[in-house]
Short mmCIF file of C-alpha atoms in Angstrom, two decimals:
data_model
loop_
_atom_site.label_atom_id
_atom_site.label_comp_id
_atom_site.label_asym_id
_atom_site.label_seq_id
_atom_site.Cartn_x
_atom_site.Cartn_y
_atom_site.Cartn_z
CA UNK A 1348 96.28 77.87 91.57
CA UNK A 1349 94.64 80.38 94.50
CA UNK A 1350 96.76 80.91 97.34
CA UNK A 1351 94.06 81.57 99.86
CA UNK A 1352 90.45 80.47 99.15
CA UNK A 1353 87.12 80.78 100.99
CA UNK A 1354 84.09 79.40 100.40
CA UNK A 1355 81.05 80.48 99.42
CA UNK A 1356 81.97 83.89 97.93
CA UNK A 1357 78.51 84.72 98.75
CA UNK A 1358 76.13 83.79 101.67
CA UNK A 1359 72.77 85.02 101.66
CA UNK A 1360 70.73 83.70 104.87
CA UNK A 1361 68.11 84.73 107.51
CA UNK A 1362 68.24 85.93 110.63
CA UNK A 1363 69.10 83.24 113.47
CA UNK A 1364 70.63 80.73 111.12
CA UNK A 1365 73.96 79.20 111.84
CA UNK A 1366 75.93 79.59 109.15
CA UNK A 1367 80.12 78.20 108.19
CA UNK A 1368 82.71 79.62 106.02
CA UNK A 1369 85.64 77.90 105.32
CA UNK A 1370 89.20 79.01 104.02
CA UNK A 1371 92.39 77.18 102.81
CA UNK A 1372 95.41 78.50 102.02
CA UNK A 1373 98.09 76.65 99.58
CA UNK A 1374 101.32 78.45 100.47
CA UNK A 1375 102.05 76.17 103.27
CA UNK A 1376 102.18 79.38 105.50
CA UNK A 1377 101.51 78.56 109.41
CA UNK A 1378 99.14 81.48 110.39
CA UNK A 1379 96.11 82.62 109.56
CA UNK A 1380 93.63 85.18 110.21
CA UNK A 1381 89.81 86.36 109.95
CA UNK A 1382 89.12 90.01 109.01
CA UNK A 1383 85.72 91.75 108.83
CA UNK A 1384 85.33 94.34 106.90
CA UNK A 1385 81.92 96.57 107.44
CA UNK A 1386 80.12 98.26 104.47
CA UNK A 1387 82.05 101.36 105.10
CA UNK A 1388 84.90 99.41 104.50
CA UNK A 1389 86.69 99.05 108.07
CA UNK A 1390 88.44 96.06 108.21
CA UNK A 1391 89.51 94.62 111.78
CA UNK A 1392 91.00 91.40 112.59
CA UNK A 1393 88.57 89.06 114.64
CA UNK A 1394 91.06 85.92 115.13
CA UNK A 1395 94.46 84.73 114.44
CA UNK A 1396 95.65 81.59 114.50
CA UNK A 1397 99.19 79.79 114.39
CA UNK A 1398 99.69 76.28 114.11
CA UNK A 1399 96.37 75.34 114.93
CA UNK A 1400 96.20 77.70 118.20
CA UNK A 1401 95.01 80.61 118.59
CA UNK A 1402 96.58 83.44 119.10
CA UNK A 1403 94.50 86.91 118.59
CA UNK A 1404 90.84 86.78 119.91
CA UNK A 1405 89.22 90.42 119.64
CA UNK A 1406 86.45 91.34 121.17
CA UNK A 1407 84.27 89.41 118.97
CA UNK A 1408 80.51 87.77 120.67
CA UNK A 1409 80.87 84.17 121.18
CA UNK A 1410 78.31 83.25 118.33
CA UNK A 1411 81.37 83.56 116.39
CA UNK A 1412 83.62 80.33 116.76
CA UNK A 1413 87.11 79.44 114.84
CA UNK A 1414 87.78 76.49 113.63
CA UNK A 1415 91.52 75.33 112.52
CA UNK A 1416 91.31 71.31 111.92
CA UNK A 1417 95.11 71.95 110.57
CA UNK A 1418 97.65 74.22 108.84
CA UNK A 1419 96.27 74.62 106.22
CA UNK A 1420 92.50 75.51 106.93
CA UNK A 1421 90.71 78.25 109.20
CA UNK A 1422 86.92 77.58 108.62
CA UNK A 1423 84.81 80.54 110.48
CA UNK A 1424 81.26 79.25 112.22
CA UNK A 1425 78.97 81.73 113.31
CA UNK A 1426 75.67 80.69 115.26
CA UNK A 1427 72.32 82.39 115.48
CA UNK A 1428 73.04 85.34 112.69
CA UNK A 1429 72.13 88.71 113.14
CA UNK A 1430 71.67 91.73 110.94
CA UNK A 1431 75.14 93.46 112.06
CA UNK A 1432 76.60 90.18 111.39
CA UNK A 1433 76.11 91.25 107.21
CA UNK A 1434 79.94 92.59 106.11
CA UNK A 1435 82.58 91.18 103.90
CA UNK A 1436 84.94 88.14 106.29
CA UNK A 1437 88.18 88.21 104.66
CA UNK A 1438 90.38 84.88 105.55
CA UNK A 1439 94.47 85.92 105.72
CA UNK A 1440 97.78 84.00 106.09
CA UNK A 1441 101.66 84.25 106.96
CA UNK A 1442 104.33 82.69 107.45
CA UNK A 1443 106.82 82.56 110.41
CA UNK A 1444 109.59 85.56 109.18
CA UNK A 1445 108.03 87.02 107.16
CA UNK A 1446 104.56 87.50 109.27
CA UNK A 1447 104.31 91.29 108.26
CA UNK A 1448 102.95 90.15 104.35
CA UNK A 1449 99.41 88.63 104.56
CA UNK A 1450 98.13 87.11 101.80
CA UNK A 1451 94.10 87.74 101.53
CA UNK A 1452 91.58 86.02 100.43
CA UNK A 1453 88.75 87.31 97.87
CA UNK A 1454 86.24 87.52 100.83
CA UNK A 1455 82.72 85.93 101.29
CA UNK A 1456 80.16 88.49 101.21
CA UNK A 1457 77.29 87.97 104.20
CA UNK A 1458 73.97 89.07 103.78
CA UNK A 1459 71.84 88.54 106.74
CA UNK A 1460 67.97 89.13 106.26
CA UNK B 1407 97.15 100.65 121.45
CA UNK B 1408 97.56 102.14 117.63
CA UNK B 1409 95.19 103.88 115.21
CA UNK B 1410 94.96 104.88 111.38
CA UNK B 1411 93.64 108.18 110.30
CA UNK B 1412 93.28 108.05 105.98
CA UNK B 1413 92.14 111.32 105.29
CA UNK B 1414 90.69 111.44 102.18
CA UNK B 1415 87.91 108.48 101.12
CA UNK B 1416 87.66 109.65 97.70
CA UNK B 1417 90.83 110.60 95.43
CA UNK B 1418 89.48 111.30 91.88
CA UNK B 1419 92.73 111.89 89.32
CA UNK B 1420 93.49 111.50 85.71
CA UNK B 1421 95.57 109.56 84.18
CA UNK B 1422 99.33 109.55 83.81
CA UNK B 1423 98.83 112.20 86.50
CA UNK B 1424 100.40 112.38 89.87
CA UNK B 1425 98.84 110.69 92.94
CA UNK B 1426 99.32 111.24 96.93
CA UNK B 1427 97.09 109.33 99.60
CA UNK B 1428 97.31 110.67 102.65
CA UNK B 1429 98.07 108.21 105.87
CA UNK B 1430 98.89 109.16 109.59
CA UNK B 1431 99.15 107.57 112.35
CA UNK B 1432 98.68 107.96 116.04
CA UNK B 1433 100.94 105.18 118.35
CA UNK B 1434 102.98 105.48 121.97
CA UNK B 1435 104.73 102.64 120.74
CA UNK B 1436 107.22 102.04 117.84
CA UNK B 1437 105.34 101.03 115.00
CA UNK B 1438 105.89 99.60 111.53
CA UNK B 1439 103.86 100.78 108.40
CA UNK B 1440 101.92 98.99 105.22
CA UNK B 1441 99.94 100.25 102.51
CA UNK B 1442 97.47 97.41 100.82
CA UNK B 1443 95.41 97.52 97.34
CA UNK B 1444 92.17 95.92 97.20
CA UNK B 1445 90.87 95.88 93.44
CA UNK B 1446 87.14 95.64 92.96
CA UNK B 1447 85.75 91.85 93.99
CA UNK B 1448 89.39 90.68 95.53
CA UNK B 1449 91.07 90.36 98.34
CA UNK B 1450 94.09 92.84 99.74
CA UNK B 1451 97.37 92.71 98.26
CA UNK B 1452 100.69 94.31 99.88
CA UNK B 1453 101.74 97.17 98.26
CA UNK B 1454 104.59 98.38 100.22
CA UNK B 1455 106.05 97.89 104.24
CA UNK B 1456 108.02 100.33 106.22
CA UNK B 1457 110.06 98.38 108.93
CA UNK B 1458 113.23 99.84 109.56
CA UNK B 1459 116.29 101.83 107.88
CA UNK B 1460 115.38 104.03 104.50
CA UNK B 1461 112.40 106.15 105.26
CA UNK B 1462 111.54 105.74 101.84
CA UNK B 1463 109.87 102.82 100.89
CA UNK B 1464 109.44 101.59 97.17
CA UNK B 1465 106.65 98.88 96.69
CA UNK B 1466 105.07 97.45 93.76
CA UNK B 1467 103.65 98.81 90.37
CA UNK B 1468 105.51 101.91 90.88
CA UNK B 1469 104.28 103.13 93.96
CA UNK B 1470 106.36 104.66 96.98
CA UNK B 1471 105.79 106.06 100.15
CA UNK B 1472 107.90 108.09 103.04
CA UNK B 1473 107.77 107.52 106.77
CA UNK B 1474 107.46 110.56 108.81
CA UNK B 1475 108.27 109.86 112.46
CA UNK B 1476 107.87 114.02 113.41
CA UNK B 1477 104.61 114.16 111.38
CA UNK B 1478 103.64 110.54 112.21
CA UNK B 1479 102.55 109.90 108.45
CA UNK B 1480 103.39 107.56 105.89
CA UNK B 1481 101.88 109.14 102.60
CA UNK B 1482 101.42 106.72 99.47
CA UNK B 1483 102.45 108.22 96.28
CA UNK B 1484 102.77 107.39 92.25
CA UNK B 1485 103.86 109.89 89.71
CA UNK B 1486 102.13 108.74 86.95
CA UNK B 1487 98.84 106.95 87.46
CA UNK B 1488 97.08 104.69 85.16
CA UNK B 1489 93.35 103.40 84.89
CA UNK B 1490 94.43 100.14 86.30
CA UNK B 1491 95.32 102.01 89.58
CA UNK B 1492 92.07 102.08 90.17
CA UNK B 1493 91.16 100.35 93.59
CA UNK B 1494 91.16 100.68 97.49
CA UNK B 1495 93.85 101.33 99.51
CA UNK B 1496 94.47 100.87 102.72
CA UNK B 1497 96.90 102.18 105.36
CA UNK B 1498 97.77 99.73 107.99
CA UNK B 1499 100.10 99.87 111.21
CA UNK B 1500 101.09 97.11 113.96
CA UNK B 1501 103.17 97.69 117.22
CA UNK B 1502 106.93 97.20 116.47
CA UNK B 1503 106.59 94.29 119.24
CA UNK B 1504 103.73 92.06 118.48
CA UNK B 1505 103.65 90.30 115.45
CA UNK B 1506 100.27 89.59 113.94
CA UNK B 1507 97.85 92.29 114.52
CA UNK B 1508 97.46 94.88 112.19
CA UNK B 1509 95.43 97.92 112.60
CA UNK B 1510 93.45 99.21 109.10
CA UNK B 1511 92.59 102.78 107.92
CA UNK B 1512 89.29 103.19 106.67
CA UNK B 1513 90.61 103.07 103.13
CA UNK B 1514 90.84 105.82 100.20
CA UNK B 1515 89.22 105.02 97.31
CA UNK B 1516 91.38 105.92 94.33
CA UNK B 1517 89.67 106.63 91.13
CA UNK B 1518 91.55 106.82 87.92
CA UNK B 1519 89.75 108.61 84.47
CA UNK B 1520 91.32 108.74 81.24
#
């Protein structure tokens, strides 16, 4: 009964590849998020979106692309991998009053060769 | 724009002792205040929130921590620790004005031996 899933939990891949992970959440929440988190353990927020729109875009390159096809999923596609690309992507949601409690998913793990 | 200074990576402690993480904060803006657990192989949880009123916050599995507006902190304590404890945690702080985007410490690892 997970609240927020991703798929894979692990992605092992070369260099240049194009690669997706995808994320559902079950709690019916309307916003969701993608962290990275580096191996020294920073994690920053890359996107947010609510309702299918997004709201946060950081300064992330444009290989990396959102995808929300509705509420309930936030699937991440990143084109032509690179070697900083390797980290832990952590998917997040919340709901409308109560945005300040994300619930986190148990991250993919990218390894980029 | 907001930032998270977690002083200590490492806390080694025994347990059923005492436990204090260290967390400040540097903002020009008001600012509201979380502390998150990650356990080995999982996602973050939310321990605790600081929005408003009582400085002192009490969160879950018996942890608390106490704003500081003067000393711009918000320090994560237990007073009795157990092996369980053992994790990542992670000081976190948004703008009082926009809603979604949280800004992460670089964590304090919290090790627990018996």
């Amino acid at each position: 009964d997970t609240a927020v899933s991703q798929t894979p939990k692990y992605l092992v891949t070369q260099m240049g590849n194009d690669k997706s992970i995808k994320c559902e959440q079950n709690l019916g929440h309307d916003t969701m998020y993608w962290y990275k988190q580096d191996s020294k353990k920073f994690l920053k927020i890359m996107f947010s979106y609510n309702n299918k729109e997004l709201i946060i875009n950081e300064t992330v390159p444009n290989r990396f692309s959102p995808k929300s096809p509705d509420k309930a999923h936030l699937n991440l596609h990143i084109n032509s991998l690179e070697l900083g690309d390797s980290a832990v992507y952590f998917c997040a949601s919340s709901q409308v009053g109560n945005r300040d409690t994300q619930y986190f998913g148990p991250g993919t793990r990218l390894t980029v060769l | 724009a907001q930032s998270v200074t977690q002083l200590d990576s490492q806390v080694p402690v025994f347990e059923e002792a005492p436990v204090e993480l260290r967390c400040n904060y540097s903002s020009s803006v008001s600012v509201y205040l979380f502390w998150y657990v990650q356990y080995p192989n999982q996602g973050l949880q939310l321990l605790l929130k600081y929005l408003s009123g009582s400085t002192l916050v009490k969160g879950i599995n018996g942890f608390e921590a106490e704003f500081n507006k003067s000393q711009t902190s918000f320090h994560l304590r237990k007073p009795s620790v157990h092996i369980s404890d053992t994790a990542e945690y992670f000081c976190a702080v948004r703008a009082s004005y926009n809603t979604d985007k949280l800004i992460f410490g670089t964590g304090t690892r919290l090790q627990v031996f018996p």
